[in-house]
Amino acid sequence: VVMEYVSQRLLESLADEVAQNQYVLLQTYALLNAQAKDYIRAAQERFILAPLLEALRDIFDTPDGIYQHLVKLLGRLRTEIPRQPSYACGNLLNLFRHLNGHLNHLDCSQLSVWQAYLAGISLQDINFRQADLSRSVFSPVLSTTLSVTFSPDGHYIAMGNADNNVRVWTVKDYKEYKTLQEHSHWVSAVSFCPDGQFLISGSFDKTLKLWDLETGACIETLRGHQSWIWAVVCSPDAKLIASSGDDHTIRIWDRASGECLHILEGHHASVMTLAFSPDGKTLASATYNVKAPVKLWDLETLTSRDLIPANLERRIRTVAFSPDGQYLATGSLACMTEIWEVETGAPVRQLRGHAQPVTCVAFAPQYDEMSEVFPLLATGSQDCSIRLWNYKTGESVHTLKGHPNGIWSMAFHPSAPILVSGSNDSTVKLWNIRTGESVRTLQGYSTGIKSIAVHPHQPQVACAGDNTLIHFWDYQHQIKQHTLSGHSSWIWSLKYTHDGTSLISAGNDNVIKLWNLAKREAERRFVGHRSLIFSLDFNPDCSMIASGSDDHTARLWETITGHCLATLPHAGRVWAVAFSPDGKILACGNCETLLTLWDVETHQPIRQIEAHTSLVWAIAFHPEGHIIASGSDDKTVKLWNVSTGECLQTFTGHQGSIWGMAFSPNGKILATGSHDSSIHLWDMDTYELKGILYGHDSAIWDLVFHGNDQIMSASQDGTVKVWDVDA
């Protein structure tokens, strides 16, 4: 009661002081400890910042009224106490953050910015000139974390990131120890050798790299995979490395020499996950292929057996062995985790509770400190949660919530009750598994733009990507107009309706949204995909939407009702979809190197083209509909006769994957954008290279023509560029 009384009096005094444009208490006391553990800082926000803002709302009526008053108070601080020790500016920034979620355009020059928690928030055009930032917390340089693991001694965390880097952080003080920069594409897998001296990384650049942890030097690059690598593990005796990926193979490498000892074949889809048994004699592998989703490989005889019967039709994303090697856990697109006896293949238990596919599973080590909760299994999902289970009883122990986006990877500390998780949201979190509380968040910030769409009748461009927002710009005057929020993760694709009144968007949260642009709200959701959605397209009259997904399907939707008209199965994830100009054909490009043409009316495949030697990232129909272009991870662009499937031309010259392409409206130019940061312009009359556009600092994700004489490009460097061309 006494604490409640004191807290209430403090809040009343703070509100009165702020209302009177004073700052004695704000200057003297930090309302929030920026360095505190996550759950402590969250409590301070809940019990101090939120009630204070409520009190200010009673005085200033609206959030905008509060904002304008706090801006004036910030200006008074700059005038009256520049360079003086003070918590006032940090307190105001924490209030701004809690009030509207960004600190854009604020002027904090020459002020002491103490105890401001600035991680994971937009700081566009904020002025920190000559400010003292020594006691505040900012976002580290951290992109989406595809893989995360602890070192064997528990002193380090290694992360594989979507910015092509491997980052190693110290657990003791959460500081970046090393940044390993040799990969040229996303780092999808990291694994420490059991001796802790070396780290192995696998990448979408098709290579494995072996790193010396002490020096940060790349000791060896292992080549052989023909497509993206998804999984890398080191054997318990540190002698072998196993890797797998989109080329359907598993490769076994000698760690000491770097020699590829064996190539294990038998899967008929991307091999997404691997796990060595504790004794190192067995390797488990899994795919989305329902006929043989999990194989157990005897590493002495190099033979395999299927663990799960084909009639169960499981699409498996992740596997893990129990510490004693008796059980294998599998996580699937069916949103459940299953426990299997390794020796017999008998199903032991199903663990249900996730609302989205299970993307990662991990067993807790058998260490004494965890005896009270062991046996423990953690499961991570695209539903943004992690669940802790007693896997022998099936009891749910804790549900860990705090990631706003899906979970990619997680790992247990080898000797302490800590779990680390990595997510689409550019955060890495550490959790106390006894209490279920988040104890630390490493919050990055990414501004890459994945998709753009040009309004058909106005000088407006919509763009979206890594930060969950859709931004609208007046491109003639280079003025930002407004933003739409509603997605919880990356946005991969945008398309305007032909009249410009609506926009569709989709991405990593598995949902398509149809936005009413006049009301600036989502008026319809299209739900059905079980994993990430990469690509969208409208048919010519916008009555139908096509979508391509990581769940190995393309779908056709009725725009006006949101009803799913058809589900078109594929052998791999569908990266690109495009309607023909007459709307009768849907083209799909996938990770199995195929270009598939579907009859939109019958929902049957018309033709399947072995288009490339690696996955098909981008496709576009010529405006006349007789030619379709495809761009691939194999760095080539190909032109195909739609009627016959004949390859008409192969364009070479890009030094990276082809991620974006577009024909000019008159069909005279094909523009292609690449991971190599360049745009190539191809003359469709002569099939010659017409020109190359340089200017982006990172990969180009999307291209759109505006008329015949302008191209707009979206890049991972966070910019949209407008180019003049002669079409």
Short mmCIF file of C-alpha atoms in Angstrom, two decimals, residues 156-497:
data_model
loop_
_atom_site.label_atom_id
_atom_site.label_comp_id
_atom_site.label_asym_id
_atom_site.label_seq_id
_atom_site.Cartn_x
_atom_site.Cartn_y
_atom_site.Cartn_z
CA TYR A 156 29.63 -16.97 -27.10
CA ILE A 157 26.53 -16.79 -29.27
CA ALA A 158 26.97 -17.16 -33.03
CA MET A 159 24.34 -15.83 -35.42
CA GLY A 160 23.85 -16.34 -39.14
CA ASN A 161 22.22 -13.24 -40.59
CA ALA A 162 20.36 -12.12 -43.71
CA ASP A 163 22.95 -9.37 -44.27
CA ASN A 164 25.45 -12.08 -45.39
CA ASN A 165 27.44 -11.94 -42.13
CA VAL A 166 28.17 -14.21 -39.19
CA ARG A 167 28.16 -12.35 -35.89
CA VAL A 168 29.63 -13.64 -32.64
CA TRP A 169 28.57 -12.03 -29.35
CA THR A 170 29.83 -12.55 -25.82
CA VAL A 171 27.26 -13.89 -23.38
CA LYS A 172 28.83 -12.23 -20.35
CA ASP A 173 28.27 -8.62 -21.43
CA TYR A 174 26.28 -8.99 -24.69
CA LYS A 175 28.93 -7.24 -26.78
CA GLU A 176 29.79 -8.04 -30.38
CA TYR A 177 33.03 -10.04 -30.39
CA LYS A 178 33.56 -10.73 -34.09
CA THR A 179 31.85 -10.05 -37.40
CA LEU A 180 32.79 -12.64 -40.01
CA GLN A 181 32.39 -11.23 -43.53
CA GLU A 182 33.17 -13.63 -46.35
CA HIS A 183 29.79 -14.90 -47.55
CA SER A 184 28.07 -13.21 -50.49
CA HIS A 185 24.53 -14.25 -49.57
CA TRP A 186 22.38 -14.92 -46.50
CA VAL A 187 23.96 -17.07 -43.81
CA SER A 188 21.37 -19.74 -43.11
CA ALA A 189 23.23 -22.05 -40.72
CA VAL A 190 25.95 -21.85 -38.06
CA SER A 191 27.43 -24.61 -35.94
CA PHE A 192 30.34 -24.72 -33.50
CA CYS A 193 32.78 -27.59 -33.51
CA PRO A 194 32.65 -29.41 -30.15
CA ASP A 195 36.16 -28.19 -29.25
CA GLY A 196 34.92 -24.58 -29.49
CA GLN A 197 37.88 -23.43 -31.58
CA PHE A 198 36.10 -23.39 -34.91
CA LEU A 199 32.77 -22.23 -36.27
CA ILE A 200 31.12 -23.50 -39.44
CA SER A 201 28.67 -21.46 -41.50
CA GLY A 202 26.47 -22.35 -44.45
CA SER A 203 25.03 -19.85 -46.87
CA PHE A 204 22.68 -19.29 -49.77
CA ASP A 205 25.89 -18.57 -51.74
CA LYS A 206 26.23 -22.41 -51.88
CA THR A 207 29.40 -22.51 -49.76
CA LEU A 208 30.42 -23.62 -46.29
CA LYS A 209 33.07 -21.70 -44.41
CA LEU A 210 35.23 -22.81 -41.50
CA TRP A 211 36.27 -19.97 -39.18
CA ASP A 212 38.94 -19.64 -36.50
CA LEU A 213 36.98 -18.15 -33.60
CA GLU A 214 39.99 -16.48 -31.98
CA THR A 215 41.27 -14.66 -35.07
CA GLY A 216 38.05 -14.42 -37.07
CA ALA A 217 39.90 -15.75 -40.12
CA CYS A 218 38.20 -17.95 -42.70
CA ILE A 219 40.36 -21.07 -42.76
CA GLU A 220 38.55 -23.02 -45.45
CA THR A 221 35.75 -22.62 -47.98
CA LEU A 222 33.94 -25.83 -48.91
CA ARG A 223 32.28 -25.92 -52.32
CA GLY A 224 30.11 -28.53 -53.94
CA HIS A 225 26.46 -27.77 -53.26
CA GLN A 226 24.56 -26.72 -56.36
CA SER A 227 21.99 -24.57 -54.60
CA TRP A 228 21.20 -22.89 -51.29
CA ILE A 229 22.51 -24.48 -48.11
CA TRP A 230 19.97 -24.73 -45.28
CA ALA A 231 21.66 -26.85 -42.62
CA VAL A 232 25.16 -27.39 -41.23
CA VAL A 233 26.12 -29.57 -38.25
CA CYS A 234 29.38 -30.87 -36.81
CA SER A 235 29.70 -34.41 -35.50
CA PRO A 236 30.17 -34.93 -31.74
CA ASP A 237 33.79 -36.06 -32.27
CA ALA A 238 34.46 -32.94 -34.41
CA LYS A 239 35.75 -35.07 -37.31
CA LEU A 240 32.84 -34.65 -39.73
CA ILE A 241 30.71 -31.82 -41.06
CA ALA A 242 27.30 -32.51 -42.60
CA SER A 243 25.49 -30.01 -44.83
CA SER A 244 22.31 -30.00 -46.90
CA GLY A 245 20.11 -27.72 -48.94
CA ASP A 246 17.98 -27.07 -51.98
CA ASP A 247 19.94 -29.44 -54.24
CA HIS A 248 18.29 -32.39 -52.40
CA THR A 249 21.66 -33.76 -51.25
CA ILE A 250 23.51 -34.20 -47.98
CA ARG A 251 27.27 -33.81 -48.09
CA ILE A 252 29.64 -35.29 -45.53
CA TRP A 253 32.95 -33.44 -45.21
CA ASP A 254 36.22 -34.22 -43.47
CA ARG A 255 36.68 -31.29 -41.11
CA ALA A 256 40.47 -31.47 -41.05
CA SER A 257 41.06 -31.59 -44.81
CA GLY A 258 37.87 -29.99 -46.15
CA GLU A 259 37.40 -32.95 -48.49
CA CYS A 260 33.89 -34.03 -49.42
CA LEU A 261 33.82 -37.68 -48.34
CA HIS A 262 30.29 -38.65 -49.33
CA ILE A 263 27.20 -37.31 -51.09
CA LEU A 264 24.02 -38.82 -49.66
CA GLU A 265 21.10 -38.89 -52.07
CA GLY A 266 17.56 -40.11 -51.52
CA HIS A 267 15.49 -37.07 -50.70
CA HIS A 268 13.30 -35.59 -53.43
CA ALA A 269 12.99 -32.07 -52.07
CA SER A 270 15.07 -29.47 -50.26
CA VAL A 271 16.78 -30.94 -47.19
CA MET A 272 15.99 -28.26 -44.63
CA THR A 273 17.42 -29.72 -41.42
CA LEU A 274 20.08 -32.11 -40.09
CA ALA A 275 20.99 -33.53 -36.69
CA PHE A 276 23.74 -35.88 -35.49
CA SER A 277 22.83 -38.43 -32.84
CA PRO A 278 24.75 -37.95 -29.55
CA ASP A 279 26.99 -40.93 -30.35
CA GLY A 280 27.71 -39.59 -33.85
CA LYS A 281 26.70 -42.81 -35.57
CA THR A 282 23.43 -41.59 -37.06
CA LEU A 283 22.46 -38.51 -39.03
CA ALA A 284 18.82 -37.41 -39.23
CA SER A 285 17.60 -35.38 -42.22
CA ALA A 286 14.20 -34.02 -43.17
CA THR A 287 12.29 -32.37 -46.01
CA TYR A 288 8.83 -31.09 -46.88
CA ASN A 289 8.37 -34.13 -49.15
CA VAL A 290 5.47 -36.12 -47.68
CA LYS A 291 6.59 -39.45 -49.17
CA ALA A 292 9.82 -39.72 -47.15
CA PRO A 293 10.04 -36.69 -44.87
CA VAL A 294 12.62 -38.00 -42.37
CA LYS A 295 15.58 -40.27 -43.02
CA LEU A 296 18.01 -41.77 -40.52
CA TRP A 297 21.44 -42.38 -42.06
CA ASP A 298 23.87 -44.97 -40.74
CA LEU A 299 27.19 -43.15 -41.18
CA GLU A 300 29.18 -46.36 -41.24
CA THR A 301 27.23 -48.06 -44.05
CA LEU A 302 25.85 -44.84 -45.61
CA THR A 303 22.42 -46.45 -45.83
CA SER A 304 19.19 -44.85 -44.69
CA ARG A 305 15.78 -45.81 -43.39
CA ASP A 306 12.60 -43.77 -43.34
CA LEU A 307 11.42 -42.86 -39.86
CA ILE A 308 7.90 -41.65 -40.70
CA PRO A 309 5.52 -43.71 -42.88
CA ALA A 310 4.54 -41.98 -46.13
CA ASN A 311 0.83 -42.41 -45.40
CA LEU A 312 1.11 -39.92 -42.50
CA GLU A 313 1.89 -37.15 -45.02
CA ARG A 314 4.12 -35.01 -42.82
CA ARG A 315 5.98 -31.95 -44.13
CA ILE A 316 8.93 -31.65 -41.75
CA ARG A 317 10.85 -28.43 -41.20
CA THR A 318 13.10 -29.32 -38.24
CA VAL A 319 14.50 -32.28 -36.28
CA ALA A 320 16.51 -32.80 -33.07
CA PHE A 321 17.81 -35.80 -31.10
CA SER A 322 17.17 -36.11 -27.38
CA PRO A 323 20.34 -36.00 -25.22
CA ASP A 324 20.24 -39.77 -24.69
CA GLY A 325 19.66 -40.43 -28.40
CA GLN A 326 16.50 -42.47 -27.81
CA TYR A 327 14.07 -39.98 -29.30
CA LEU A 328 13.82 -37.72 -32.32
CA ALA A 329 11.62 -34.62 -32.28
CA THR A 330 10.16 -33.32 -35.54
CA GLY A 331 8.40 -30.02 -36.21
CA SER A 332 6.08 -29.71 -39.18
CA LEU A 333 3.97 -27.40 -41.31
CA ALA A 334 0.97 -28.99 -39.56
CA CYS A 335 1.75 -26.78 -36.52
CA MET A 336 2.70 -29.69 -34.30
CA THR A 337 5.75 -31.38 -32.82
CA GLU A 338 6.04 -35.15 -32.67
CA ILE A 339 8.32 -37.40 -30.64
CA TRP A 340 9.49 -40.67 -32.21
CA GLU A 341 11.47 -43.63 -30.91
CA VAL A 342 14.67 -43.69 -32.94
CA GLU A 343 15.22 -47.44 -32.81
CA THR A 344 11.71 -48.56 -33.73
CA GLY A 345 10.25 -45.50 -35.43
CA ALA A 346 7.24 -45.74 -33.16
CA PRO A 347 5.36 -42.49 -32.48
CA VAL A 348 5.59 -41.54 -28.81
CA ARG A 349 3.72 -38.28 -28.45
CA GLN A 350 2.24 -35.31 -30.28
CA LEU A 351 2.69 -31.82 -28.83
CA ARG A 352 0.04 -29.39 -30.04
CA GLY A 353 -0.38 -25.73 -29.18
CA HIS A 354 1.25 -23.68 -31.91
CA ALA A 355 -1.02 -21.85 -34.35
CA GLN A 356 1.53 -21.77 -37.20
CA PRO A 357 4.19 -24.17 -38.56
CA VAL A 358 6.89 -25.34 -36.16
CA THR A 359 10.21 -24.07 -37.52
CA CYS A 360 12.73 -25.21 -34.90
CA VAL A 361 13.01 -27.72 -32.05
CA ALA A 362 15.72 -28.17 -29.41
CA PHE A 363 16.22 -30.47 -26.44
CA ALA A 364 17.68 -29.07 -23.23
CA PRO A 365 21.04 -30.59 -22.20
CA GLN A 366 21.14 -33.00 -19.27
CA TYR A 367 22.81 -30.78 -16.71
CA ASP A 368 22.31 -30.83 -12.96
CA GLU A 369 20.97 -27.28 -12.64
CA MET A 370 17.96 -28.20 -14.75
CA SER A 371 17.06 -31.40 -12.94
CA GLU A 372 13.79 -29.91 -11.73
CA VAL A 373 12.45 -29.26 -15.26
CA PHE A 374 14.32 -31.81 -17.34
CA PRO A 375 13.35 -33.54 -19.67
CA LEU A 376 12.71 -30.32 -21.58
CA LEU A 377 11.99 -29.66 -25.25
CA ALA A 378 11.66 -26.21 -26.82
CA THR A 379 9.62 -25.63 -29.97
CA GLY A 380 9.65 -22.41 -32.00
CA SER A 381 7.01 -21.40 -34.50
CA GLN A 382 5.98 -18.88 -37.10
CA ASP A 383 3.23 -17.91 -34.64
CA CYS A 384 5.95 -15.84 -32.89
CA SER A 385 6.02 -18.01 -29.76
CA ILE A 386 8.33 -20.58 -28.18
CA ARG A 387 6.87 -23.38 -26.08
CA LEU A 388 8.71 -25.38 -23.44
CA TRP A 389 7.48 -28.93 -22.89
CA ASN A 390 8.19 -31.86 -20.64
CA TYR A 391 8.53 -34.15 -23.61
CA LYS A 392 8.06 -37.36 -21.63
CA THR A 393 4.70 -36.31 -20.20
CA GLY A 394 3.57 -33.88 -22.91
CA GLU A 395 2.99 -31.16 -20.32
CA SER A 396 3.42 -27.55 -21.45
CA VAL A 397 5.84 -25.87 -19.02
CA HIS A 398 6.03 -22.30 -20.39
CA THR A 399 5.02 -20.27 -23.43
CA LEU A 400 7.63 -17.64 -24.28
CA LYS A 401 6.19 -14.57 -26.01
CA GLY A 402 8.00 -11.42 -27.02
CA HIS A 403 9.08 -11.83 -30.63
CA PRO A 404 6.68 -9.93 -32.89
CA ASN A 405 7.67 -12.15 -35.83
CA GLY A 406 8.20 -15.84 -36.49
CA ILE A 407 11.02 -17.81 -34.85
CA TRP A 408 13.77 -19.04 -37.18
CA SER A 409 16.19 -20.72 -34.81
CA MET A 410 16.95 -21.39 -31.15
CA ALA A 411 19.45 -23.18 -28.92
CA PHE A 412 19.94 -24.04 -25.25
CA HIS A 413 22.95 -22.85 -23.27
CA PRO A 414 25.20 -25.86 -22.54
CA SER A 415 25.38 -25.32 -18.77
CA ALA A 416 22.88 -22.65 -17.67
CA PRO A 417 19.06 -22.41 -17.79
CA ILE A 418 19.09 -20.06 -20.79
CA LEU A 419 17.57 -20.34 -24.25
CA VAL A 420 18.54 -18.10 -27.18
CA SER A 421 16.18 -17.47 -30.11
CA GLY A 422 16.50 -15.69 -33.45
CA SER A 423 13.65 -14.24 -35.46
CA ASN A 424 12.45 -12.46 -38.60
CA ASP A 425 12.13 -9.30 -36.50
CA SER A 426 15.90 -8.59 -36.43
CA THR A 427 16.07 -9.57 -32.76
CA VAL A 428 17.87 -12.21 -30.78
CA LYS A 429 16.37 -12.95 -27.37
CA LEU A 430 17.73 -14.75 -24.33
CA TRP A 431 15.20 -16.41 -22.03
CA ASN A 432 15.30 -17.73 -18.46
CA ILE A 433 13.73 -21.14 -18.99
CA ARG A 434 12.89 -21.58 -15.31
CA THR A 435 10.67 -18.49 -15.25
CA GLY A 436 9.85 -18.08 -18.94
CA GLU A 437 10.99 -14.43 -18.82
CA SER A 438 13.00 -12.63 -21.48
CA VAL A 439 16.23 -11.49 -19.84
CA ARG A 440 17.92 -9.77 -22.78
CA THR A 441 17.02 -8.62 -26.28
CA LEU A 442 19.57 -7.83 -28.98
CA GLN A 443 17.43 -5.62 -31.20
CA GLY A 444 18.62 -4.79 -34.70
CA TYR A 445 17.00 -2.62 -37.33
CA SER A 446 16.74 -3.33 -41.04
CA THR A 447 15.49 -1.02 -43.80
CA GLY A 448 15.78 -3.21 -46.90
CA ILE A 449 13.01 -2.71 -49.48
CA LYS A 450 11.69 -5.93 -51.00
CA SER A 451 8.86 -4.67 -53.21
CA ILE A 452 7.54 -1.55 -54.94
CA ALA A 453 4.31 -0.74 -56.75
CA VAL A 454 3.54 2.33 -58.86
CA HIS A 455 0.07 3.90 -58.70
CA PRO A 456 -1.59 3.67 -62.13
CA HIS A 457 -2.91 7.26 -62.18
CA GLN A 458 -0.99 9.30 -59.60
CA PRO A 459 2.69 10.11 -58.99
CA GLN A 460 2.75 7.71 -56.06
CA VAL A 461 4.92 4.71 -55.29
CA ALA A 462 4.32 2.20 -52.50
CA CYS A 463 7.28 0.33 -51.06
CA ALA A 464 7.73 -2.25 -48.32
CA GLY A 465 10.26 -4.70 -46.97
CA ASP A 466 12.06 -5.52 -43.77
CA ASN A 467 10.35 -3.21 -41.26
CA THR A 468 6.69 -4.41 -41.56
CA LEU A 469 5.38 -1.06 -42.87
CA ILE A 470 4.08 0.02 -46.27
CA HIS A 471 5.40 3.47 -47.19
CA PHE A 472 3.78 5.78 -49.74
CA TRP A 473 5.79 8.47 -51.54
CA ASP A 474 5.07 11.24 -54.00
CA TYR A 475 7.95 10.39 -56.34
CA GLN A 476 7.72 13.62 -58.34
CA HIS A 477 8.39 15.78 -55.29
CA GLN A 478 10.21 13.08 -53.26
CA ILE A 479 7.81 13.59 -50.33
CA LYS A 480 6.76 10.81 -48.00
CA GLN A 481 2.95 10.81 -47.78
CA HIS A 482 1.97 8.21 -45.18
CA THR A 483 2.46 4.64 -43.99
CA LEU A 484 0.23 1.62 -43.41
CA SER A 485 0.87 -0.85 -40.61
CA GLY A 486 -0.70 -4.23 -40.05
CA HIS A 487 1.81 -6.89 -41.03
CA SER A 488 3.95 -8.41 -38.31
CA SER A 489 6.99 -9.30 -40.41
CA TRP A 490 8.78 -8.72 -43.72
CA ILE A 491 6.60 -7.74 -46.66
CA TRP A 492 7.69 -9.46 -49.87
CA SER A 493 5.15 -8.29 -52.43
CA LEU A 494 2.86 -5.34 -53.26
CA LYS A 495 0.41 -4.74 -56.13
CA TYR A 496 -2.07 -1.93 -56.89
CA THR A 497 -5.46 -2.64 -58.42
#
